[in-house]
């Protein structure tokens, strides 16, 4: 939800921190700020994006080699200058930035006010820095000890970075439920919400665990203790991320770049896991727990947003191919509805960021009931990835655009591999069909490449439909979750109201919405439901609805009556979502661009929802 950067070393901190904040802006962009220790503590903060902060500091003295920065997605307090981070205490000695929610901030604030503290902002974060300041003063404590004692009194989620004007040789970070990573450079250290702020300086990282406090200083290096004051040995990893993955590389938006990366990212999700020559599908994470999967009562998939939609496709795939019962749940509902769970259940979490609070909480509930928890995640080393018993990364690389695209197809690819692997173990499909699906799956990246050639045609259609204020998305079978995903894409980046429906559901109400002002996006690429969906399209056309149809190459009946047609290569039915979603991604992208929206950072949204 928010982005945090900290630096301590011999270089000027301001440039490194502001550049780092720009790389974290996808996490939130309501306001931004920086605090630097020079001969005092200089704080600059501003509502708006990081570029507003850049303008603010352009002629200021921001010299100093220790600092912290923050880019915010507002939870408590509207996005304005006062509520922007960093926050300080009354003495002005400490500066702190925070990602998360201090749930008991009200009680803490009242106690601090009773001790004479006065507050400037409406934020929960400001309470935390005042608490640390009070504890440090009462006990005349070192910063890291004051932070530790303060955190023992905090309830909620936090990732913080703190600096002390009177002790400029130390930078302190801590986390609970919100991600924080320490970068270990040559004679310098970084703190970040993820590694992107400092990837071009170092790839040696330590991911903090919950309740851990990292203290970095140039003389003592990195020391980690937990809130119980126990020393924790740092586990240093070497990242294999490339800095180019964090740049647009000539594309106008990250979203477009990530749509075009999909032939490669779908290939990478399969790399080493599939071979038609050997008629093999192998998911290492699954192999470890194969017996529990094949004997499972059922598989429950928990996720949010786009990941929920790929979960729905997973349900169709696993039930269709492996005949294991599957339920798909919104993580936010699952965690609170007192679900029935046992050790006979498998719970799979789908998450691009690996930090979604609701999905994390759903997994913790499942773990507490003895279920096997499996992760299908993109972000390596993320909280969800580290919580699960086993899992499979989708290897899509950093997804910067708030609208998820390559992560969706990466998740669906891994779910397809999972379903195929289970079907092979359970002999629920013939070897011939297994081999056909494996061979077709290997061809998908090239087919996606072919669909991307339709971009100009799709851009033309987007110009034709961009002014409609509503939209309906229809699909059947495997394409029903694709319809939901297409609607979400349009909603979240163009702010046009859109709904996805099973095509047959139209007759039960939504058809009343159809008139010449209603664009209806129909994904009609699954052969088994073809005749029925042709009838659904005719029902829409009969009521003057404007039909934009995605069909298999050479299709006639729908192409004859639709307003616009996008032809894509045909494939085996279980693999259709990997193809039919691509035109919907491009359509939503071009409509949003035509409407002048901020495609990579749509209003009100953030890339990773790490609060409830
Ligand atoms: C999708 O385009 C959205 N950005 C959002 O719905 C996202 O899929 C959801 O917040 C889940 O995120 P996750 O996959 O990182 O858990």
PDB file of N, CA, C and O in Angstrom, residues 44 53-62:
ATOM      1  N   UNK A  44      11.018  17.013   4.131  1.00  0.00           N
ATOM      2  CA  UNK A  44      10.286  17.608   3.010  1.00  0.00           C
ATOM      3  C   UNK A  44       9.181  16.632   2.630  1.00  0.00           C
ATOM      4  O   UNK A  44       9.459  15.468   2.385  1.00  0.00           O
ATOM      5  N   UNK A  53       7.336  15.995  -4.988  1.00  0.00           N
ATOM      6  CA  UNK A  53       8.402  16.064  -3.972  1.00  0.00           C
ATOM      7  C   UNK A  53       9.704  16.534  -4.612  1.00  0.00           C
ATOM      8  O   UNK A  53      10.413  17.386  -4.066  1.00  0.00           O
ATOM      9  N   UNK A  54       9.979  16.015  -5.817  1.00  0.00           N
ATOM     10  CA  UNK A  54      11.202  16.422  -6.528  1.00  0.00           C
ATOM     11  C   UNK A  54      11.223  17.942  -6.688  1.00  0.00           C
ATOM     12  O   UNK A  54      12.207  18.626  -6.438  1.00  0.00           O
ATOM     13  N   UNK A  55      10.043  18.475  -7.079  1.00  0.00           N
ATOM     14  CA  UNK A  55       9.940  19.930  -7.310  1.00  0.00           C
ATOM     15  C   UNK A  55      10.182  20.680  -5.980  1.00  0.00           C
ATOM     16  O   UNK A  55      10.874  21.687  -5.922  1.00  0.00           O
ATOM     17  N   UNK A  56       9.625  20.118  -4.918  1.00  0.00           N
ATOM     18  CA  UNK A  56       9.717  20.774  -3.601  1.00  0.00           C
ATOM     19  C   UNK A  56      11.171  20.892  -3.143  1.00  0.00           C
ATOM     20  O   UNK A  56      11.577  21.896  -2.568  1.00  0.00           O
ATOM     21  N   UNK A  57      11.979  19.854  -3.419  1.00  0.00           N
ATOM     22  CA  UNK A  57      13.349  19.850  -2.880  1.00  0.00           C
ATOM     23  C   UNK A  57      14.364  20.408  -3.876  1.00  0.00           C
ATOM     24  O   UNK A  57      15.552  20.504  -3.579  1.00  0.00           O
ATOM     25  N   UNK A  58      13.874  20.781  -5.065  1.00  0.00           N
ATOM     26  CA  UNK A  58      14.800  21.165  -6.154  1.00  0.00           C
ATOM     27  C   UNK A  58      15.860  22.168  -5.687  1.00  0.00           C
ATOM     28  O   UNK A  58      17.040  22.028  -5.974  1.00  0.00           O
ATOM     29  N   UNK A  59      15.454  23.169  -4.911  1.00  0.00           N
ATOM     30  CA  UNK A  59      16.443  24.188  -4.502  1.00  0.00           C
ATOM     31  C   UNK A  59      16.731  24.144  -3.005  1.00  0.00           C
ATOM     32  O   UNK A  59      17.223  25.111  -2.434  1.00  0.00           O
ATOM     33  N   UNK A  60      16.352  23.019  -2.372  1.00  0.00           N
ATOM     34  CA  UNK A  60      16.547  22.946  -0.909  1.00  0.00           C
ATOM     35  C   UNK A  60      17.885  22.295  -0.610  1.00  0.00           C
ATOM     36  O   UNK A  60      18.471  21.603  -1.455  1.00  0.00           O
ATOM     37  N   UNK A  61      18.351  22.454   0.617  1.00  0.00           N
ATOM     38  CA  UNK A  61      19.570  21.760   1.050  1.00  0.00           C
ATOM     39  C   UNK A  61      19.169  20.384   1.554  1.00  0.00           C
ATOM     40  O   UNK A  61      18.617  20.247   2.644  1.00  0.00           O
ATOM     41  N   UNK A  62      19.397  19.389   0.719  1.00  0.00           N
ATOM     42  CA  UNK A  62      19.040  18.015   1.125  1.00  0.00           C
ATOM     43  C   UNK A  62      20.299  17.178   1.275  1.00  0.00           C
ATOM     44  O   UNK A  62      20.276  15.961   1.100  1.00  0.00           O
TER      45      UNK A  62
END
